[in-house]
PDB file of C-alpha atoms in Angstrom:
ATOM      1  CA  MET B   1       9.188 -48.896 -81.674  1.00 43.00           C
ATOM      2  CA  LYS B   2      10.086 -45.886 -79.019  1.00 46.00           C
ATOM      3  CA  VAL B   3      13.548 -45.445 -78.419  1.00 46.00           C
ATOM      4  CA  SER B   4      14.504 -44.504 -74.792  1.00 48.00           C
ATOM      5  CA  SER B   5      16.382 -41.310 -74.216  1.00 50.00           C
ATOM      6  CA  VAL B   6      17.541 -42.419 -71.135  1.00 50.00           C
ATOM      7  CA  PRO B   7      21.624 -42.381 -70.812  1.00 52.00           C
ATOM      8  CA  ALA B   8      23.810 -45.173 -70.569  1.00 53.00           C
ATOM      9  CA  PRO B   9      24.260 -45.819 -66.829  1.00 53.00           C
ATOM     10  CA  ASN B  10      28.028 -45.783 -67.016  1.00 57.00           C
ATOM     11  CA  MET B  11      28.133 -42.024 -68.933  1.00 58.00           C
ATOM     12  CA  LYS B  12      28.023 -40.308 -65.737  1.00 61.00           C
ATOM     13  CA  PRO B  13      30.445 -42.145 -63.750  1.00 65.00           C
ATOM     14  CA  ASN B  14      32.873 -41.860 -67.117  1.00 71.00           C
ATOM     15  CA  MET B  15      32.675 -37.789 -67.220  1.00 70.00           C
ATOM     16  CA  LYS B  16      33.370 -37.554 -63.587  1.00 71.00           C
ATOM     17  CA  LYS B  17      36.206 -39.849 -63.976  1.00 72.00           C
ATOM     18  CA  LYS B  18      37.440 -37.901 -67.178  1.00 72.00           C
ATOM     19  CA  LYS B  19      37.025 -34.318 -65.601  1.00 71.00           C
ATOM     20  CA  ASN B  20      39.151 -35.763 -62.041  1.00 76.00           C
ATOM     21  CA  ASN B  21      41.600 -36.663 -64.751  1.00 78.00           C
ATOM     22  CA  ARG B  22      41.777 -32.990 -66.083  1.00 80.00           C
ATOM     23  CA  THR B  23      42.293 -31.794 -62.631  1.00 82.00           C
ATOM     24  CA  THR B  24      45.052 -33.889 -61.934  1.00 83.00           C
ATOM     25  CA  GLU B  25      46.798 -33.335 -65.281  1.00 83.00           C
ATOM     26  CA  ASN B  26      46.607 -29.398 -64.508  1.00 82.00           C
ATOM     27  CA  LEU B  27      47.801 -29.985 -60.446  1.00 84.00           C
ATOM     28  CA  LEU B  28      50.743 -31.838 -61.847  1.00 86.00           C
ATOM     29  CA  ARG B  29      51.196 -29.381 -64.684  1.00 84.00           C
ATOM     30  CA  MET B  30      51.234 -26.854 -62.080  1.00 83.00           C
ATOM     31  CA  GLN B  31      53.712 -28.624 -59.871  1.00 84.00           C
ATOM     32  CA  LYS B  32      56.338 -28.979 -62.865  1.00 85.00           C
ATOM     33  CA  HIS B  33      56.312 -25.006 -63.787  1.00 85.00           C
ATOM     34  CA  LYS B  34      55.533 -23.894 -60.102  1.00 85.00           C
ATOM     35  CA  LEU B  35      58.419 -21.363 -60.545  1.00 88.00           C
ATOM     36  CA  LEU B  36      56.830 -19.918 -63.394  1.00 88.00           C
ATOM     37  CA  TYR B  37      53.452 -19.465 -61.579  1.00 87.00           C
ATOM     38  CA  LEU B  38      55.488 -17.615 -58.883  1.00 90.00           C
ATOM     39  CA  MET B  39      57.222 -15.286 -61.267  1.00 91.00           C
ATOM     40  CA  VAL B  40      53.295 -14.527 -62.102  1.00 90.00           C
ATOM     41  CA  LEU B  41      52.277 -13.925 -58.655  1.00 90.00           C
ATOM     42  CA  PRO B  42      53.723 -10.544 -58.484  1.00 91.00           C
ATOM     43  CA  GLY B  43      51.966  -8.980 -61.075  1.00 91.00           C
ATOM     44  CA  LEU B  44      48.792 -10.929 -60.257  1.00 92.00           C
ATOM     45  CA  VAL B  45      48.730  -9.781 -56.652  1.00 94.00           C
ATOM     46  CA  TYR B  46      49.176  -6.107 -57.795  1.00 93.00           C
ATOM     47  CA  PHE B  47      46.597  -6.358 -60.398  1.00 91.00           C
ATOM     48  CA  ILE B  48      44.000  -7.624 -57.761  1.00 92.00           C
ATOM     49  CA  ILE B  49      45.080  -5.229 -55.051  1.00 92.00           C
ATOM     50  CA  PHE B  50      45.814  -2.157 -57.434  1.00 90.00           C
ATOM     51  CA  LYS B  51      43.394  -2.499 -60.380  1.00 86.00           C
ATOM     52  CA  TYR B  52      40.399  -5.249 -59.756  1.00 89.00           C
ATOM     53  CA  PHE B  53      39.800  -4.714 -55.897  1.00 89.00           C
ATOM     54  CA  PRO B  54      39.385  -0.845 -56.471  1.00 88.00           C
ATOM     55  CA  MET B  55      36.657  -1.118 -58.670  1.00 89.00           C
ATOM     56  CA  GLY B  56      34.388  -1.680 -55.905  1.00 90.00           C
ATOM     57  CA  GLY B  57      34.545   2.048 -55.322  1.00 90.00           C
ATOM     58  CA  LEU B  58      32.494   2.300 -58.648  1.00 91.00           C
ATOM     59  CA  VAL B  59      29.541   1.931 -56.734  1.00 93.00           C
ATOM     60  CA  ILE B  60      29.269   5.530 -55.454  1.00 92.00           C
ATOM     61  CA  ALA B  61      28.734   6.244 -59.198  1.00 93.00           C
ATOM     62  CA  PHE B  62      25.121   5.546 -58.360  1.00 94.00           C
ATOM     63  CA  GLN B  63      25.151   7.350 -55.069  1.00 91.00           C
ATOM     64  CA  ASP B  64      25.321  10.721 -53.716  1.00 91.00           C
ATOM     65  CA  TYR B  65      28.592   9.874 -52.080  1.00 90.00           C
ATOM     66  CA  GLN B  66      29.122  11.656 -48.357  1.00 89.00           C
ATOM     67  CA  ALA B  67      32.742  10.711 -47.422  1.00 85.00           C
ATOM     68  CA  PHE B  68      31.566  11.135 -43.861  1.00 87.00           C
ATOM     69  CA  LEU B  69      28.670   8.725 -44.086  1.00 89.00           C
ATOM     70  CA  GLY B  70      31.015   6.013 -46.374  1.00 88.00           C
ATOM     71  CA  ILE B  71      29.346   3.961 -49.556  1.00 88.00           C
ATOM     72  CA  THR B  72      27.017   2.162 -46.821  1.00 89.00           C
ATOM     73  CA  GLY B  73      25.698   5.430 -45.536  1.00 89.00           C
ATOM     74  CA  SER B  74      25.342   7.403 -48.695  1.00 90.00           C
ATOM     75  CA  SER B  75      22.098   7.879 -50.423  1.00 91.00           C
ATOM     76  CA  TRP B  76      21.222   5.974 -53.709  1.00 93.00           C
ATOM     77  CA  VAL B  77      20.394   7.881 -56.671  1.00 92.00           C
ATOM     78  CA  GLY B  78      20.613   5.289 -59.757  1.00 91.00           C
ATOM     79  CA  MET B  79      21.319   7.108 -62.950  1.00 92.00           C
ATOM     80  CA  LYS B  80      21.035  10.556 -61.758  1.00 92.00           C
ATOM     81  CA  HIS B  81      24.735  11.597 -62.493  1.00 93.00           C
ATOM     82  CA  PHE B  82      24.704   9.643 -65.917  1.00 93.00           C
ATOM     83  CA  ILE B  83      21.838  12.064 -66.967  1.00 94.00           C
ATOM     84  CA  ARG B  84      24.016  14.926 -65.918  1.00 92.00           C
ATOM     85  CA  LEU B  85      26.456  14.190 -67.424  1.00 92.00           C
ATOM     86  CA  PHE B  86      24.837  13.330 -71.116  1.00 92.00           C
ATOM     87  CA  THR B  87      23.172  16.281 -70.567  1.00 92.00           C
ATOM     88  CA  GLU B  88      25.224  18.870 -69.769  1.00 89.00           C
ATOM     89  CA  PRO B  89      27.113  20.712 -72.837  1.00 88.00           C
ATOM     90  CA  THR B  90      29.995  20.147 -71.179  1.00 91.00           C
ATOM     91  CA  PHE B  91      29.926  16.226 -72.341  1.00 92.00           C
ATOM     92  CA  PHE B  92      29.758  17.512 -76.035  1.00 92.00           C
ATOM     93  CA  MET B  93      32.834  19.583 -75.389  1.00 93.00           C
ATOM     94  CA  LEU B  94      35.175  16.795 -73.632  1.00 92.00           C
ATOM     95  CA  LEU B  95      34.123  14.410 -76.226  1.00 91.00           C
ATOM     96  CA  ARG B  96      35.053  16.750 -78.910  1.00 93.00           C
ATOM     97  CA  ASN B  97      38.199  17.542 -77.662  1.00 93.00           C
ATOM     98  CA  THR B  98      39.059  13.830 -76.446  1.00 92.00           C
ATOM     99  CA  LEU B  99      38.077  12.456 -80.011  1.00 91.00           C
ATOM    100  CA  VAL B 100      39.920  15.262 -82.117  1.00 93.00           C
ATOM    101  CA  LEU B 101      43.061  14.487 -79.990  1.00 92.00           C
ATOM    102  CA  PHE B 102      42.761  10.553 -80.501  1.00 90.00           C
ATOM    103  CA  ALA B 103      42.376  11.319 -84.274  1.00 92.00           C
ATOM    104  CA  LEU B 104      45.523  13.323 -84.432  1.00 92.00           C
ATOM    105  CA  ASN B 105      47.359  10.257 -82.412  1.00 91.00           C
ATOM    106  CA  ILE B 106      46.098   7.707 -84.683  1.00 91.00           C
ATOM    107  CA  VAL B 107      46.582   9.498 -88.052  1.00 93.00           C
ATOM    108  CA  ILE B 108      49.866  11.379 -86.904  1.00 92.00           C
ATOM    109  CA  PHE B 109      51.589   9.553 -84.276  1.00 92.00           C
ATOM    110  CA  PHE B 110      50.759   5.727 -84.881  1.00 92.00           C
ATOM    111  CA  PRO B 111      52.364   5.585 -88.075  1.00 93.00           C
ATOM    112  CA  LEU B 112      55.351   7.317 -86.811  1.00 94.00           C
ATOM    113  CA  PRO B 113      57.170   4.607 -84.878  1.00 93.00           C
ATOM    114  CA  ILE B 114      56.627   2.447 -87.794  1.00 93.00           C
ATOM    115  CA  ILE B 115      58.293   4.619 -90.159  1.00 93.00           C
ATOM    116  CA  LEU B 116      61.280   5.179 -87.888  1.00 92.00           C
ATOM    117  CA  ALA B 117      61.934   1.103 -86.580  1.00 92.00           C
ATOM    118  CA  LEU B 118      61.621   0.581 -90.841  1.00 91.00           C
ATOM    119  CA  MET B 119      64.478   3.262 -91.248  1.00 92.00           C
ATOM    120  CA  LEU B 120      66.698   2.214 -88.623  1.00 90.00           C
ATOM    121  CA  ASN B 121      66.266  -1.245 -89.586  1.00 87.00           C
ATOM    122  CA  GLU B 122      68.124  -0.408 -92.811  1.00 86.00           C
ATOM    123  CA  VAL B 123      70.937   1.456 -90.977  1.00 86.00           C
ATOM    124  CA  ARG B 124      73.851  -0.744 -91.709  1.00 83.00           C
ATOM    125  CA  LYS B 125      76.693   0.448 -89.144  1.00 85.00           C
ATOM    126  CA  LEU B 126      75.755  -0.653 -85.836  1.00 85.00           C
ATOM    127  CA  VAL B 127      77.395   2.061 -83.879  1.00 89.00           C
ATOM    128  CA  PHE B 128      75.476   4.917 -85.505  1.00 88.00           C
ATOM    129  CA  LYS B 129      72.253   2.865 -85.213  1.00 86.00           C
ATOM    130  CA  ASN B 130      72.505   2.606 -81.483  1.00 87.00           C
ATOM    131  CA  ILE B 131      73.455   6.252 -81.105  1.00 90.00           C
ATOM    132  CA  ILE B 132      70.277   7.317 -83.106  1.00 89.00           C
ATOM    133  CA  GLN B 133      68.379   4.879 -80.629  1.00 86.00           C
ATOM    134  CA  THR B 134      69.939   6.110 -77.608  1.00 88.00           C
ATOM    135  CA  ILE B 135      69.279   9.830 -78.596  1.00 89.00           C
ATOM    136  CA  ILE B 136      65.848   9.161 -79.598  1.00 89.00           C
ATOM    137  CA  TYR B 137      64.788   6.921 -76.240  1.00 89.00           C
ATOM    138  CA  ILE B 138      66.132   9.524 -73.587  1.00 91.00           C
ATOM    139  CA  PRO B 139      62.908  11.845 -73.795  1.00 92.00           C
ATOM    140  CA  HIS B 140      60.508   8.901 -72.728  1.00 92.00           C
ATOM    141  CA  PHE B 141      62.586   8.835 -69.042  1.00 92.00           C
ATOM    142  CA  MET B 142      61.808  12.154 -68.908  1.00 92.00           C
ATOM    143  CA  SER B 143      58.745  13.201 -66.886  1.00 92.00           C
ATOM    144  CA  TRP B 144      55.756  15.218 -68.678  1.00 93.00           C
ATOM    145  CA  VAL B 145      56.826  18.163 -66.062  1.00 94.00           C
ATOM    146  CA  ILE B 146      60.149  18.246 -67.706  1.00 94.00           C
ATOM    147  CA  ILE B 147      59.215  18.175 -71.238  1.00 94.00           C
ATOM    148  CA  VAL B 148      56.447  20.787 -70.836  1.00 94.00           C
ATOM    149  CA  SER B 149      59.040  22.989 -68.743  1.00 93.00           C
ATOM    150  CA  ILE B 150      61.383  22.683 -71.799  1.00 93.00           C
ATOM    151  CA  SER B 151      58.750  23.802 -74.328  1.00 93.00           C
ATOM    152  CA  TYR B 152      57.819  26.623 -72.269  1.00 92.00           C
ATOM    153  CA  VAL B 153      61.419  27.674 -72.712  1.00 92.00           C
ATOM    154  CA  PHE B 154      60.925  27.668 -76.395  1.00 92.00           C
ATOM    155  CA  LEU B 155      57.493  28.410 -76.673  1.00 92.00           C
ATOM    156  CA  THR B 156      56.658  31.548 -74.084  1.00 90.00           C
ATOM    157  CA  VAL B 157      56.249  35.113 -75.295  1.00 89.00           C
ATOM    158  CA  ASP B 158      58.394  36.548 -72.830  1.00 87.00           C
ATOM    159  CA  GLY B 159      61.730  36.023 -73.724  1.00 85.00           C
ATOM    160  CA  GLY B 160      61.194  32.070 -75.651  1.00 88.00           C
ATOM    161  CA  VAL B 161      63.934  30.950 -77.906  1.00 91.00           C
ATOM    162  CA  LEU B 162      61.504  30.577 -80.879  1.00 92.00           C
ATOM    163  CA  ASN B 163      59.363  33.862 -80.400  1.00 90.00           C
ATOM    164  CA  GLU B 164      62.563  35.695 -80.042  1.00 91.00           C
ATOM    165  CA  MET B 165      63.794  34.109 -83.580  1.00 93.00           C
ATOM    166  CA  ILE B 166      60.626  35.451 -85.066  1.00 92.00           C
ATOM    167  CA  ALA B 167      60.837  38.668 -83.575  1.00 91.00           C
ATOM    168  CA  ALA B 168      64.459  38.924 -85.219  1.00 92.00           C
ATOM    169  CA  LEU B 169      63.025  38.181 -88.255  1.00 91.00           C
ATOM    170  CA  GLY B 170      60.501  40.959 -88.203  1.00 89.00           C
ATOM    171  CA  GLY B 171      57.460  38.646 -87.047  1.00 88.00           C
ATOM    172  CA  GLU B 172      55.184  38.925 -84.275  1.00 90.00           C
ATOM    173  CA  LYS B 173      55.309  36.787 -81.410  1.00 89.00           C
ATOM    174  CA  ILE B 174      52.575  33.805 -81.405  1.00 91.00           C
ATOM    175  CA  SER B 175      51.201  32.893 -77.842  1.00 90.00           C
ATOM    176  CA  PHE B 176      51.564  28.978 -78.281  1.00 91.00           C
ATOM    177  CA  LEU B 177      50.774  28.107 -74.707  1.00 90.00           C
ATOM    178  CA  THR B 178      47.923  30.188 -74.380  1.00 90.00           C
ATOM    179  CA  SER B 179      46.502  29.788 -78.053  1.00 90.00           C
ATOM    180  CA  PRO B 180      43.643  27.703 -78.519  1.00 91.00           C
ATOM    181  CA  GLU B 181      44.592  27.521 -82.262  1.00 92.00           C
ATOM    182  CA  TRP B 182      48.089  25.972 -81.233  1.00 93.00           C
ATOM    183  CA  LEU B 183      47.063  24.017 -78.059  1.00 93.00           C
ATOM    184  CA  ARG B 184      46.893  20.802 -80.349  1.00 93.00           C
ATOM    185  CA  THR B 185      49.830  21.489 -82.297  1.00 94.00           C
ATOM    186  CA  VAL B 186      52.309  21.590 -79.243  1.00 94.00           C
ATOM    187  CA  TYR B 187      50.649  18.544 -77.401  1.00 94.00           C
ATOM    188  CA  MET B 188      51.006  16.470 -80.532  1.00 94.00           C
ATOM    189  CA  GLY B 189      54.756  17.984 -80.645  1.00 94.00           C
ATOM    190  CA  GLN B 190      55.506  16.962 -77.269  1.00 94.00           C
ATOM    191  CA  VAL B 191      53.899  13.423 -77.610  1.00 93.00           C
ATOM    192  CA  ILE B 192      55.993  12.605 -80.692  1.00 94.00           C
ATOM    193  CA  TRP B 193      59.226  14.214 -79.042  1.00 93.00           C
ATOM    194  CA  LYS B 194      58.814  12.318 -75.801  1.00 92.00           C
ATOM    195  CA  GLU B 195      57.094   8.595 -76.989  1.00 91.00           C
ATOM    196  CA  LEU B 196      58.288   8.258 -80.752  1.00 91.00           C
ATOM    197  CA  GLY B 197      61.924   6.477 -79.543  1.00 89.00           C
ATOM    198  CA  TRP B 198      60.418   4.182 -77.056  1.00 89.00           C
ATOM    199  CA  SER B 199      57.597   3.247 -79.250  1.00 89.00           C
ATOM    200  CA  THR B 200      59.949   1.841 -81.940  1.00 91.00           C
ATOM    201  CA  ILE B 201      61.333  -0.687 -79.600  1.00 88.00           C
ATOM    202  CA  ILE B 202      58.211  -3.056 -80.056  1.00 88.00           C
ATOM    203  CA  TYR B 203      58.733  -3.027 -84.007  1.00 91.00           C
ATOM    204  CA  LEU B 204      62.358  -3.487 -84.100  1.00 90.00           C
ATOM    205  CA  SER B 205      62.252  -6.276 -81.659  1.00 88.00           C
ATOM    206  CA  ALA B 206      59.238  -7.783 -83.968  1.00 89.00           C
ATOM    207  CA  ILE B 207      61.472  -6.690 -87.214  1.00 90.00           C
ATOM    208  CA  THR B 208      64.705  -9.020 -85.373  1.00 87.00           C
ATOM    209  CA  VAL B 209      62.491 -12.236 -86.233  1.00 86.00           C
ATOM    210  CA  VAL B 210      61.894 -11.956 -89.366  1.00 87.00           C
ATOM    211  CA  ASP B 211      63.205 -14.916 -91.305  1.00 87.00           C
ATOM    212  CA  THR B 212      66.189 -13.807 -93.346  1.00 87.00           C
ATOM    213  CA  GLN B 213      65.416 -16.708 -95.984  1.00 89.00           C
ATOM    214  CA  LEU B 214      62.446 -14.418 -96.944  1.00 88.00           C
ATOM    215  CA  TYR B 215      64.854 -11.550 -97.676  1.00 87.00           C
ATOM    216  CA  GLU B 216      67.449 -13.814 -99.630  1.00 87.00           C
ATOM    217  CA  ALA B 217      64.281 -14.902-101.890  1.00 90.00           C
ATOM    218  CA  ALA B 218      63.490 -11.643-102.418  1.00 88.00           C
ATOM    219  CA  GLU B 219      66.996 -10.467-103.558  1.00 87.00           C
ATOM    220  CA  MET B 220      66.807 -13.462-105.843  1.00 88.00           C
ATOM    221  CA  ASP B 221      64.254 -11.968-107.248  1.00 86.00           C
ATOM    222  CA  GLY B 222      65.412  -8.677-107.609  1.00 85.00           C
ATOM    223  CA  ALA B 223      64.122  -6.836-104.875  1.00 85.00           C
ATOM    224  CA  GLY B 224      65.425  -3.573-103.563  1.00 86.00           C
ATOM    225  CA  ARG B 225      65.516  -2.248 -99.912  1.00 85.00           C
ATOM    226  CA  LEU B 226      62.047  -0.638-100.725  1.00 88.00           C
ATOM    227  CA  ARG B 227      60.582  -3.485-102.205  1.00 90.00           C
ATOM    228  CA  LYS B 228      62.064  -5.865 -99.238  1.00 88.00           C
ATOM    229  CA  THR B 229      60.639  -3.529 -96.899  1.00 89.00           C
ATOM    230  CA  TRP B 230      56.999  -3.524 -98.404  1.00 90.00           C
ATOM    231  CA  HIS B 231      56.540  -7.122 -99.597  1.00 90.00           C
ATOM    232  CA  VAL B 232      58.845  -8.735 -96.882  1.00 90.00           C
ATOM    233  CA  THR B 233      59.148  -6.274 -93.478  1.00 90.00           C
ATOM    234  CA  LEU B 234      55.826  -4.916 -93.397  1.00 91.00           C
ATOM    235  CA  PRO B 235      53.579  -8.103 -93.588  1.00 90.00           C
ATOM    236  CA  ALA B 236      55.998  -9.927 -91.093  1.00 90.00           C
ATOM    237  CA  ILE B 237      54.824  -7.142 -88.343  1.00 90.00           C
ATOM    238  CA  ARG B 238      51.702  -6.833 -89.453  1.00 89.00           C
ATOM    239  CA  PRO B 239      50.008  -8.854 -86.321  1.00 87.00           C
ATOM    240  CA  VAL B 240      52.152  -6.485 -84.020  1.00 89.00           C
ATOM    241  CA  ILE B 241      50.795  -3.106 -85.719  1.00 91.00           C
ATOM    242  CA  ILE B 242      47.092  -4.841 -85.464  1.00 87.00           C
ATOM    243  CA  THR B 243      47.377  -5.521 -81.812  1.00 85.00           C
ATOM    244  CA  LEU B 244      49.179  -2.374 -80.972  1.00 87.00           C
ATOM    245  CA  LEU B 245      46.321  -0.582 -83.158  1.00 88.00           C
ATOM    246  CA  ILE B 246      43.740  -2.474 -80.828  1.00 85.00           C
ATOM    247  CA  LEU B 247      45.125  -1.584 -77.728  1.00 83.00           C
ATOM    248  CA  LYS B 248      45.573   2.104 -78.860  1.00 85.00           C
ATOM    249  CA  ILE B 249      41.993   1.966 -79.688  1.00 85.00           C
ATOM    250  CA  GLY B 250      41.043   0.867 -76.648  1.00 79.00           C
ATOM    251  CA  SER B 251      42.508   4.245 -74.884  1.00 79.00           C
ATOM    252  CA  THR B 252      40.405   6.460 -77.094  1.00 78.00           C
ATOM    253  CA  LEU B 253      39.177   8.162 -74.414  1.00 79.00           C
ATOM    254  CA  ASP B 254      42.142   7.976 -71.662  1.00 82.00           C
ATOM    255  CA  LEU B 255      44.886  10.560 -73.104  1.00 84.00           C
ATOM    256  CA  GLY B 256      46.288  10.771 -69.877  1.00 81.00           C
ATOM    257  CA  PHE B 257      45.840  13.493 -67.231  1.00 88.00           C
ATOM    258  CA  GLU B 258      49.313  15.036 -66.456  1.00 90.00           C
ATOM    259  CA  HIS B 259      50.131  16.141 -69.921  1.00 92.00           C
ATOM    260  CA  MET B 260      46.856  18.212 -70.729  1.00 92.00           C
ATOM    261  CA  TYR B 261      46.824  19.564 -67.292  1.00 93.00           C
ATOM    262  CA  LEU B 262      50.020  20.922 -67.572  1.00 93.00           C
ATOM    263  CA  LEU B 263      48.949  22.641 -70.721  1.00 92.00           C
ATOM    264  CA  LEU B 264      45.288  23.619 -69.424  1.00 92.00           C
ATOM    265  CA  ASN B 265      44.938  27.043 -68.997  1.00 89.00           C
ATOM    266  CA  SER B 266      41.597  29.322 -68.829  1.00 89.00           C
ATOM    267  CA  LEU B 267      42.806  30.526 -72.068  1.00 90.00           C
ATOM    268  CA  ASN B 268      42.464  27.427 -73.967  1.00 90.00           C
ATOM    269  CA  ARG B 269      40.135  25.461 -71.647  1.00 90.00           C
ATOM    270  CA  GLU B 270      37.534  25.402 -75.030  1.00 91.00           C
ATOM    271  CA  VAL B 271      39.996  22.769 -76.756  1.00 92.00           C
ATOM    272  CA  ALA B 272      41.970  21.584 -74.191  1.00 92.00           C
ATOM    273  CA  GLU B 273      39.130  20.214 -71.541  1.00 92.00           C
ATOM    274  CA  ILE B 274      39.170  16.260 -71.874  1.00 92.00           C
ATOM    275  CA  PHE B 275      37.832  13.600 -69.670  1.00 91.00           C
ATOM    276  CA  ASP B 276      40.737  13.014 -67.644  1.00 90.00           C
ATOM    277  CA  THR B 277      41.642  16.521 -66.400  1.00 92.00           C
ATOM    278  CA  TYR B 278      37.643  17.108 -65.732  1.00 92.00           C
ATOM    279  CA  ILE B 279      37.386  13.894 -63.469  1.00 91.00           C
ATOM    280  CA  TYR B 280      40.266  15.779 -61.394  1.00 91.00           C
ATOM    281  CA  THR B 281      38.731  19.059 -61.420  1.00 89.00           C
ATOM    282  CA  ALA B 282      35.021  17.508 -60.846  1.00 89.00           C
ATOM    283  CA  GLY B 283      35.948  14.899 -58.019  1.00 86.00           C
ATOM    284  CA  LEU B 284      38.931  16.939 -56.143  1.00 84.00           C
ATOM    285  CA  LYS B 285      38.753  20.403 -56.558  1.00 86.00           C
ATOM    286  CA  ASN B 286      34.892  20.476 -56.481  1.00 87.00           C
ATOM    287  CA  GLY B 287      34.332  17.571 -54.285  1.00 87.00           C
ATOM    288  CA  GLN B 288      32.145  15.928 -56.667  1.00 90.00           C
ATOM    289  CA  LEU B 289      33.047  12.639 -56.143  1.00 91.00           C
ATOM    290  CA  SER B 290      30.169  10.640 -57.320  1.00 93.00           C
ATOM    291  CA  PHE B 291      29.687  12.839 -60.607  1.00 93.00           C
ATOM    292  CA  SER B 292      33.715  12.198 -61.625  1.00 92.00           C
ATOM    293  CA  THR B 293      33.110   8.519 -60.667  1.00 93.00           C
ATOM    294  CA  THR B 294      30.424   8.421 -63.013  1.00 94.00           C
ATOM    295  CA  VAL B 295      32.525  10.059 -65.695  1.00 92.00           C
ATOM    296  CA  GLY B 296      35.659   7.768 -65.035  1.00 91.00           C
ATOM    297  CA  LEU B 297      32.923   4.730 -65.531  1.00 92.00           C
ATOM    298  CA  PHE B 298      31.930   6.271 -68.885  1.00 92.00           C
ATOM    299  CA  LYS B 299      35.519   5.879 -70.149  1.00 89.00           C
ATOM    300  CA  GLY B 300      36.186   2.599 -68.866  1.00 88.00           C
ATOM    301  CA  VAL B 301      32.938   1.102 -70.236  1.00 90.00           C
ATOM    302  CA  VAL B 302      33.488   2.968 -73.466  1.00 89.00           C
ATOM    303  CA  GLY B 303      37.001   1.793 -73.612  1.00 86.00           C
ATOM    304  CA  LEU B 304      35.902  -2.050 -72.933  1.00 87.00           C
ATOM    305  CA  ILE B 305      33.549  -1.658 -75.766  1.00 89.00           C
ATOM    306  CA  LEU B 306      36.357  -0.551 -78.295  1.00 87.00           C
ATOM    307  CA  ILE B 307      38.731  -3.241 -77.335  1.00 85.00           C
ATOM    308  CA  MET B 308      36.146  -6.109 -77.802  1.00 87.00           C
ATOM    309  CA  GLY B 309      34.970  -4.095 -81.028  1.00 86.00           C
ATOM    310  CA  SER B 310      38.228  -3.679 -82.580  1.00 84.00           C
ATOM    311  CA  ASN B 311      39.549  -7.295 -81.643  1.00 83.00           C
ATOM    312  CA  ARG B 312      36.550  -8.748 -82.926  1.00 85.00           C
ATOM    313  CA  LEU B 313      36.848  -6.679 -86.190  1.00 81.00           C
ATOM    314  CA  ALA B 314      40.572  -7.825 -86.448  1.00 79.00           C
ATOM    315  CA  LYS B 315      39.543 -11.521 -85.797  1.00 82.00           C
ATOM    316  CA  LYS B 316      37.373 -10.931 -88.684  1.00 79.00           C
ATOM    317  CA  PHE B 317      40.121  -9.705 -91.238  1.00 72.00           C
ATOM    318  CA  GLY B 318      41.890 -12.884 -90.132  1.00 74.00           C
ATOM    319  CA  GLU B 319      44.226 -11.399 -87.629  1.00 73.00           C
ATOM    320  CA  ASP B 320      45.525 -13.107 -83.867  1.00 74.00           C
ATOM    321  CA  GLY B 321      43.799  -9.942 -82.245  1.00 71.00           C
ATOM    322  CA  VAL B 322      44.961  -9.440 -78.550  1.00 70.00           C
ATOM    323  CA  TYR B 323      42.955 -12.535 -77.028  1.00 74.00           C
TER     324      TYR B 323
END
C-alpha cells in the first residue's frame, strides 16, 4: 500500500504560530531589558560607522583607484594587485619579518603576564602588591613615541646611558638603534616594558574568581604554594589563556604600525619592514592606494582564517573558544 508523503494540513499553521510566539517572546525580552540594549547601542553604532562601513572601500583593491575619478569612475583590474603582491620579493621579506616578530611575541611575551600574575597572586602584603601593580601599569599609558624616545636616551651611540657605561668599562659602543642584529631585541624589550603590566590584569581578574575551596582541599592534601599554583590556579585560568591565545594568533600579521615605524630606518629596513609599515609607505608616501589596500585586505583575510582555525582547534580539544 502506497503511503502519501503529503504533510498534515495543520503543520504549516502550527509552524507559523510557533514562529510568531518566538518573535513575541524576543520582543518582550528586549522590552524587559531595554536599558541593557541601550547601553549596547553606542558600541554597536561605533562598530557600524568606523569598522564595517569603511569595509566598502576594500573594492579599490580590485581597481586602479584614482582619487579624482572615485570608486565608480576608476577602472577595474581584477587580481592585478594581488599578483604583484605575491610575486614581488618584498612580499617574502615582509612575511619573514612579520612572522619572526610574531613568533617572538608568542614565545617570549605571551607567557610573561601569566607568570607575573601568578607571582603577584602569591604576594600577601596588599600594600606591597598594589605598589608593584601601579608601577608596572604606568608604561601602558605612555605612547610609543615616549617609550621609543626614552629608549633612545639610553641606547643611542651619541651619549646614550648604556653605551657610555659600555665605553667606561672599556667596551666598544653598540649601534642598538640602527643595527639589524639588535632591532628585534630592542623591539621585544620595548613591548615587554610597555605592555607586560597591563596584560596581567585579565589574568589577575581570572585568578580572583578561582574557588577558594579548591585551595583548601589542596592544602589538606599537603600541597605547597607551587603545587597549588600548578594544580589549581593554572587549570582554573586555562580558558582565559586559550581565549587570549586565539585572539593573539588572529593578529599574527597585525603587529601595529606606530611602534615599528618609530624604530624603522634605512639601515635596519631589511629586518624592520613589516606589513603595517609597508602599507603606510606604499599607500600614503607613494600614492599606491589600491596596492596598499590589497596588502591590508590580505592581512585581514589571513587574520580571519587564523582566528577561525585556532578557535576550531581549541574546541576540538574541549575548550570554549571565543565564539
